[in-house]
Amino acid sequence: MTHEKIAHTTPLPPPTAQPNVFPLSWHRNTHKMEEIWEAAQREVWDPAKLPWDTFDPESYTWEEREAIAYWWTLLSVFDASAPPVFASALIKTYEDHEEDPVRRCFFSVTRDEQNHEQMCGLAITKLLAHPDPLTHEPKTELGMAAQRNARWLYYNGG
C-alpha cells in the first residue's frame, strides 16, 4: 500500500519502524550533561577569527618555522582523526535515541575537535606558506627530517 492510500484510510499513520535515527524527543534526564553543554556554549571559539594578521612567520628562520610546523603536524595527526570518530559517535547517539543533552554534548565535542584540526591546519599553512606538511618542500635539513618523521607518523597512524 502506498503512503498516499494509507493517508485516506486511517486518521494516523502506522507506528514508525524503530530504530529511527530521527528522534522527535528532547528528554533531559542528566543534569550534568546540561552543565557540560552550557559550559561548551560559553567557551566556543573559532580558529579562523584569531588575529592571524598579527602573526609574522617571516620573523622566524626557516629552521624555526619548520620546527614549529612539525610540532603542529604531530598534533594534527591526532587532531585530524578525532572529528570523524566523534561524528560517528554523534550519529550513534541519534540511532540509540540518547537523551537530548547527550546528543548535544557529542556535537560539542565533535565541533571542538574540528576546531583543533582547523587550528593545526591554519598554523601549518601560515608557517610553511603551504597547506600541506607532507608535500611542502623543506628548506632545511631539520625540515627534511621533520617531514620524513611526519610521513612515517602519518603512514603508521593511517
XYZ file of N, CA and C in Angstrom:
474
model
N 0.855 -1.181 0.000
C 0.000 0.000 0.000
C 0.896 1.237 0.000
N 0.605 2.199 -0.837
C 1.431 3.405 -0.911
C 1.046 4.362 0.209
N 1.919 5.294 0.473
C 1.658 6.280 1.525
C 0.410 7.093 1.222
N 0.192 7.389 -0.032
C -0.979 8.182 -0.406
C -2.259 7.447 -0.024
N -2.325 6.153 -0.294
C -3.527 5.373 0.008
C -3.714 5.208 1.510
N -2.620 5.084 2.252
C -2.720 4.952 3.706
C -3.340 6.206 4.303
N -2.954 7.353 3.819
C -3.446 8.619 4.365
C -4.954 8.740 4.262
N -5.550 8.087 3.288
C -7.006 8.167 3.113
C -7.762 7.097 3.892
N -7.044 6.172 4.526
C -7.731 5.062 5.195
C -7.650 5.096 6.709
N -6.818 5.956 7.259
C -6.653 5.978 8.712
C -6.328 7.399 9.163
N -6.815 7.796 10.324
C -6.557 9.169 10.771
C -5.096 9.409 11.160
N -4.394 8.366 11.595
C -2.988 8.498 11.989
C -2.155 7.478 11.231
N -0.920 7.780 10.973
C -0.073 6.814 10.278
C 0.247 5.631 11.189
N 0.673 4.528 10.606
C 1.094 3.402 11.441
C 2.354 3.786 12.217
N 2.686 3.047 13.253
C 3.904 3.355 14.016
C 5.135 3.354 13.107
N 6.045 4.271 13.377
C 7.286 4.360 12.610
C 8.209 3.229 13.035
N 8.755 2.547 12.054
C 9.681 1.454 12.356
C 10.860 1.988 13.164
N 11.270 1.230 14.162
C 12.390 1.625 15.009
C 13.510 0.601 14.868
N 14.726 0.958 15.092
C 15.138 2.305 15.465
C 15.116 3.249 14.267
N 14.708 4.454 14.530
C 14.677 5.514 13.533
C 15.665 6.568 14.000
N 16.574 6.967 13.135
C 17.659 7.858 13.531
C 17.175 9.256 13.909
N 15.962 9.631 13.512
C 15.487 10.987 13.767
C 14.537 11.025 14.956
N 15.048 11.274 16.144
C 14.151 11.335 17.297
C 13.381 12.653 17.319
N 12.149 12.554 17.698
C 11.357 13.770 17.919
C 11.069 13.876 19.407
N 12.135 13.838 20.176
C 12.005 13.986 21.621
C 13.269 14.659 22.139
N 13.080 15.431 23.164
C 14.199 16.172 23.748
C 14.191 15.982 25.261
N 14.184 14.718 25.675
C 14.201 14.400 27.100
C 15.511 14.869 27.711
N 15.411 15.342 28.934
C 16.595 15.823 29.646
C 16.595 15.207 31.033
N 17.348 14.131 31.174
C 17.380 13.415 32.446
C 18.713 13.539 33.169
N 19.721 14.015 32.487
C 21.054 14.065 33.081
C 21.481 15.518 33.230
N 21.314 16.045 34.425
C 21.617 17.453 34.691
C 23.081 17.781 34.390
N 23.984 16.875 34.709
C 25.413 17.133 34.496
C 25.711 17.365 33.012
N 25.024 16.652 32.131
C 25.226 16.856 30.695
C 24.760 18.248 30.275
N 23.708 18.737 30.892
C 23.249 20.109 30.612
C 24.330 21.110 31.017
N 24.948 20.877 32.163
C 26.020 21.766 32.619
C 27.200 21.750 31.645
N 27.542 20.566 31.148
C 28.644 20.448 30.189
C 28.308 21.209 28.912
N 27.085 21.052 28.428
C 26.655 21.753 27.213
C 26.724 23.265 27.418
N 26.214 23.742 28.539
C 26.224 25.184 28.809
C 27.655 25.719 28.863
N 28.555 24.965 29.478
C 29.959 25.387 29.532
C 30.561 25.420 28.127
N 30.220 24.435 27.322
C 30.743 24.395 25.949
C 30.253 25.593 25.149
N 29.033 26.006 25.373
C 28.490 27.158 24.653
C 29.224 28.441 25.039
N 29.614 28.547 26.287
C 30.340 29.741 26.741
C 31.751 29.791 26.161
N 32.324 28.629 25.908
C 33.728 28.547 25.506
C 33.925 28.382 24.003
N 32.907 28.632 23.205
C 33.024 28.465 21.755
C 34.094 29.406 21.207
N 34.918 28.890 20.320
C 35.961 29.703 19.694
C 36.072 29.309 18.226
N 36.615 30.204 17.447
C 36.747 29.994 16.009
C 38.193 30.270 15.614
N 38.952 29.227 15.259
C 40.359 29.427 14.907
C 40.575 30.436 13.782
N 39.656 30.506 12.857
C 39.812 31.439 11.733
C 39.709 32.894 12.179
N 39.102 33.135 13.340
C 38.937 34.511 13.818
C 40.075 34.973 14.724
N 41.078 34.138 14.908
C 42.248 34.583 15.666
C 42.967 35.659 14.844
N 43.734 36.524 15.482
C 44.385 37.624 14.746
C 45.589 37.144 13.924
N 45.311 36.345 12.897
C 46.378 35.782 12.068
C 47.216 36.864 11.399
N 46.636 38.005 11.158
C 47.385 39.089 10.508
C 48.488 39.644 11.411
N 48.430 39.355 12.706
C 49.472 39.836 13.617
C 50.612 38.829 13.759
N 50.434 37.649 13.218
C 51.475 36.621 13.281
C 52.353 36.731 12.037
N 53.628 36.991 12.255
C 54.564 37.177 11.143
C 55.557 36.020 11.111
N 55.259 34.978 10.341
C 56.180 33.845 10.298
C 57.545 34.207 9.724
N 57.604 35.278 8.950
C 58.889 35.670 8.363
C 59.854 36.240 9.397
N 59.366 36.471 10.610
C 60.269 36.912 11.678
C 61.047 35.724 12.264
N 60.751 34.532 11.784
C 61.444 33.316 12.206
C 62.309 32.806 11.057
N 63.367 32.100 11.390
C 64.173 31.456 10.347
C 63.371 30.285 9.784
N 63.792 29.795 8.621
C 63.097 28.642 8.055
C 63.234 27.425 8.958
N 64.356 27.271 9.606
C 64.519 26.142 10.525
C 63.515 26.244 11.679
N 63.356 27.438 12.229
C 62.373 27.633 13.304
C 60.953 27.384 12.799
N 60.659 27.894 11.628
C 59.319 27.721 11.057
C 59.011 26.244 10.837
N 59.980 25.522 10.275
C 59.749 24.099 10.023
C 59.664 23.310 11.326
N 60.419 23.711 12.333
C 60.342 23.035 13.633
C 58.975 23.265 14.282
N 58.499 24.492 14.258
C 57.187 24.800 14.847
C 56.083 24.107 14.050
N 56.191 24.134 12.731
C 55.196 23.452 11.886
C 55.206 21.949 12.151
N 56.384 21.396 12.438
C 56.483 19.967 12.764
C 55.680 19.661 14.025
N 55.806 20.514 15.030
C 55.025 20.310 16.262
C 53.532 20.310 15.940
N 53.085 21.281 15.157
C 51.666 21.342 14.776
C 51.276 20.121 13.941
N 52.204 19.636 13.120
C 51.928 18.452 12.307
C 51.733 17.228 13.192
N 52.610 17.055 14.183
C 52.446 15.934 15.116
C 51.088 16.009 15.804
N 50.734 17.188 16.237
C 49.443 17.382 16.890
C 48.299 17.077 15.927
N 48.456 17.483 14.681
C 47.365 17.317 13.715
C 47.112 15.863 13.358
N 48.126 15.003 13.462
C 47.895 13.586 13.162
C 46.831 13.033 14.107
N 46.879 13.429 15.356
C 45.833 13.022 16.298
C 44.566 13.842 16.078
N 44.719 15.154 16.009
C 43.540 16.020 15.938
C 42.725 15.817 14.667
N 43.361 15.438 13.578
C 42.610 15.207 12.341
C 41.833 13.897 12.389
N 42.212 13.000 13.300
C 41.473 11.739 13.412
C 40.253 11.873 14.318
N 40.227 12.876 15.156
C 39.150 12.995 16.140
C 37.788 13.375 15.551
N 37.691 14.347 14.631
C 36.351 14.708 14.142
C 35.548 13.541 13.578
N 36.114 12.680 12.719
C 35.279 11.580 12.227
C 34.904 10.577 13.314
N 35.790 10.373 14.285
C 35.475 9.444 15.375
C 34.309 9.980 16.199
N 34.385 11.246 16.582
C 33.309 11.815 17.387
C 32.042 12.029 16.571
N 32.180 12.308 15.282
C 30.990 12.433 14.431
C 30.265 11.096 14.352
N 31.019 10.023 14.270
C 30.417 8.690 14.262
C 29.689 8.424 15.580
N 30.315 8.818 16.677
C 29.666 8.658 17.989
C 28.415 9.523 18.079
N 28.466 10.725 17.512
C 27.293 11.603 17.499
C 26.140 10.927 16.766
N 26.425 10.363 15.606
C 25.380 9.663 14.852
C 24.803 8.527 15.688
N 25.663 7.809 16.397
C 25.211 6.694 17.245
C 24.256 7.184 18.336
N 24.481 8.387 18.868
C 23.558 8.895 19.898
C 22.164 9.095 19.329
N 22.075 9.448 18.059
C 20.765 9.584 17.413
C 20.158 8.219 17.136
N 20.962 7.302 16.650
C 20.458 5.956 16.375
C 19.934 5.289 17.641
N 20.623 5.526 18.759
C 20.233 4.916 20.032
C 19.226 5.750 20.817
N 18.801 6.856 20.244
C 17.836 7.754 20.888
C 18.294 8.177 22.284
N 19.552 8.559 22.359
C 20.053 9.104 23.622
C 19.304 10.394 23.925
N 19.302 10.755 25.183
C 18.602 11.981 25.558
C 19.282 13.200 24.931
N 18.525 14.270 24.849
C 18.959 15.495 24.176
C 20.319 16.014 24.647
N 20.579 16.135 25.951
C 21.882 16.666 26.368
C 23.056 15.785 25.929
N 22.846 14.495 25.858
C 23.914 13.597 25.406
C 24.229 13.881 23.939
N 23.196 14.020 23.122
C 23.406 14.327 21.702
C 24.140 15.657 21.547
N 23.709 16.660 22.301
C 24.346 17.977 22.190
C 25.790 17.949 22.659
N 26.088 17.188 23.692
C 27.470 17.109 24.175
C 28.376 16.444 23.144
N 27.897 15.391 22.488
C 28.712 14.778 21.440
C 28.890 15.728 20.264
N 27.864 16.511 19.958
C 28.012 17.533 18.916
C 29.088 18.534 19.325
N 29.055 18.962 20.574
C 30.007 19.949 21.067
C 31.439 19.428 20.980
N 31.642 18.180 21.371
C 32.983 17.593 21.303
C 33.439 17.495 19.849
N 32.528 17.085 18.966
C 32.864 16.985 17.539
C 33.279 18.348 16.993
N 32.505 19.370 17.334
C 32.821 20.729 16.872
C 34.172 21.190 17.420
N 34.434 20.932 18.691
C 35.688 21.366 19.289
C 36.875 20.638 18.659
N 36.720 19.358 18.400
C 37.801 18.617 17.744
C 38.050 19.153 16.336
N 36.979 19.546 15.654
C 37.143 20.147 14.325
C 37.905 21.467 14.435
N 37.634 22.230 15.491
C 38.387 23.472 15.719
C 39.872 23.181 15.897
N 40.192 22.111 16.643
C 41.599 21.754 16.852
C 42.260 21.418 15.518
N 41.558 20.628 14.703
C 42.124 20.278 13.399
C 42.327 21.529 12.544
N 41.345 22.407 12.545
C 41.456 23.637 11.760
C 42.617 24.488 12.260
N 42.785 24.576 13.569
C 43.881 25.356 14.146
C 45.229 24.817 13.674
N 45.382 23.497 13.686
C 46.628 22.893 13.199
C 46.875 23.279 11.746
N 45.854 23.146 10.930
C 45.999 23.465 9.510
C 46.332 24.921 9.264
N 45.681 25.812 9.991
C 45.954 27.242 9.817
C 47.386 27.584 10.227
N 47.841 27.014 11.351
C 49.204 27.295 11.816
C 50.238 26.746 10.835
N 50.038 25.516 10.391
C 50.979 24.906 9.443
C 51.025 25.704 8.145
N 49.863 26.053 7.634
C 49.791 26.804 6.375
C 50.484 28.151 6.497
N 50.276 28.822 7.616
C 50.899 30.136 7.823
C 52.424 29.992 7.942
N 52.876 28.995 8.705
C 54.314 28.822 8.922
C 55.055 28.387 7.661
N 54.469 27.466 6.916
C 55.158 26.909 5.751
C 54.801 27.604 4.445
N 53.812 28.486 4.489
C 53.291 29.109 3.268
C 52.879 28.015 2.277
N 52.351 26.941 2.836
C 51.922 25.771 2.055
C 50.894 25.016 2.906
N 49.806 24.546 2.320
C 48.733 23.953 3.116
C 48.921 22.487 3.499
N 50.102 21.938 3.281
C 50.275 20.505 3.497
C 51.717 20.203 3.903
N 51.955 19.747 5.127
C 53.328 19.486 5.553
C 53.961 18.280 4.860
N 53.143 17.426 4.256
C 53.686 16.237 3.606
C 54.198 16.522 2.198
N 53.676 17.565 1.547
C 54.142 17.907 0.196
C 54.921 19.222 0.160
N 55.037 19.867 1.298
C 55.863 21.080 1.412
C 57.299 20.725 1.040
N 57.969 21.599 0.322
C 59.383 21.390 0.008
C 60.222 21.957 1.144
N 60.813 21.085 1.979
C 61.607 21.576 3.108
C 62.755 22.470 2.648
N 63.031 23.461 3.462
C 64.091 24.427 3.152
C 65.377 24.128 3.923
N 65.291 23.267 4.946
C 66.445 22.999 5.806
C 66.580 21.495 6.040
N 67.735 21.110 6.576
C 67.953 19.702 6.950
C 66.942 19.281 8.019
N 66.726 20.161 8.990
C 65.745 19.863 10.033
C 64.360 19.675 9.417
N 64.022 20.520 8.466
C 62.734 20.406 7.787
C 62.589 19.079 7.056
N 63.688 18.603 6.430
C 63.642 17.307 5.735
C 63.441 16.168 6.735
N 64.151 16.230 7.870
C 63.998 15.191 8.893
C 62.589 15.230 9.487
N 62.100 16.424 9.729
C 60.749 16.565 10.286
C 59.707 16.011 9.319
N 59.870 16.311 8.042
C 58.908 15.808 7.061
C 58.974 14.282 6.967
N 60.176 13.728 6.986
C 60.316 12.270 6.954
C 59.588 11.649 8.148
N 59.804 12.207 9.331
C 59.131 11.692 10.526
C 57.619 11.846 10.419
N 57.178 12.988 9.917
C 55.737 13.227 9.773
C 55.121 12.233 8.791
N 55.838 11.944 7.719
C 55.320 10.970 6.744
C 55.190 9.587 7.372
N 56.190 9.195 8.170
C 56.103 7.899 8.846
C 54.975 7.890 9.868
N 54.827 8.956 10.598
C 53.744 9.026 11.586
C 52.391 8.952 10.892
N 52.255 9.668 9.805
C 51.008 9.650 9.035
C 50.745 8.247 8.485
N 51.791 7.616 7.960
C 51.668 6.262 7.418
C 51.243 5.278 8.514
N 51.932 5.312 9.645
C 51.623 4.386 10.742
C 50.274 4.672 11.386
N 49.890 5.939 11.409
C 48.610 6.302 12.018
C 47.420 6.065 11.120
N 47.666 5.995 9.808
C 46.571 5.857 8.859
C 46.178 4.431 8.660
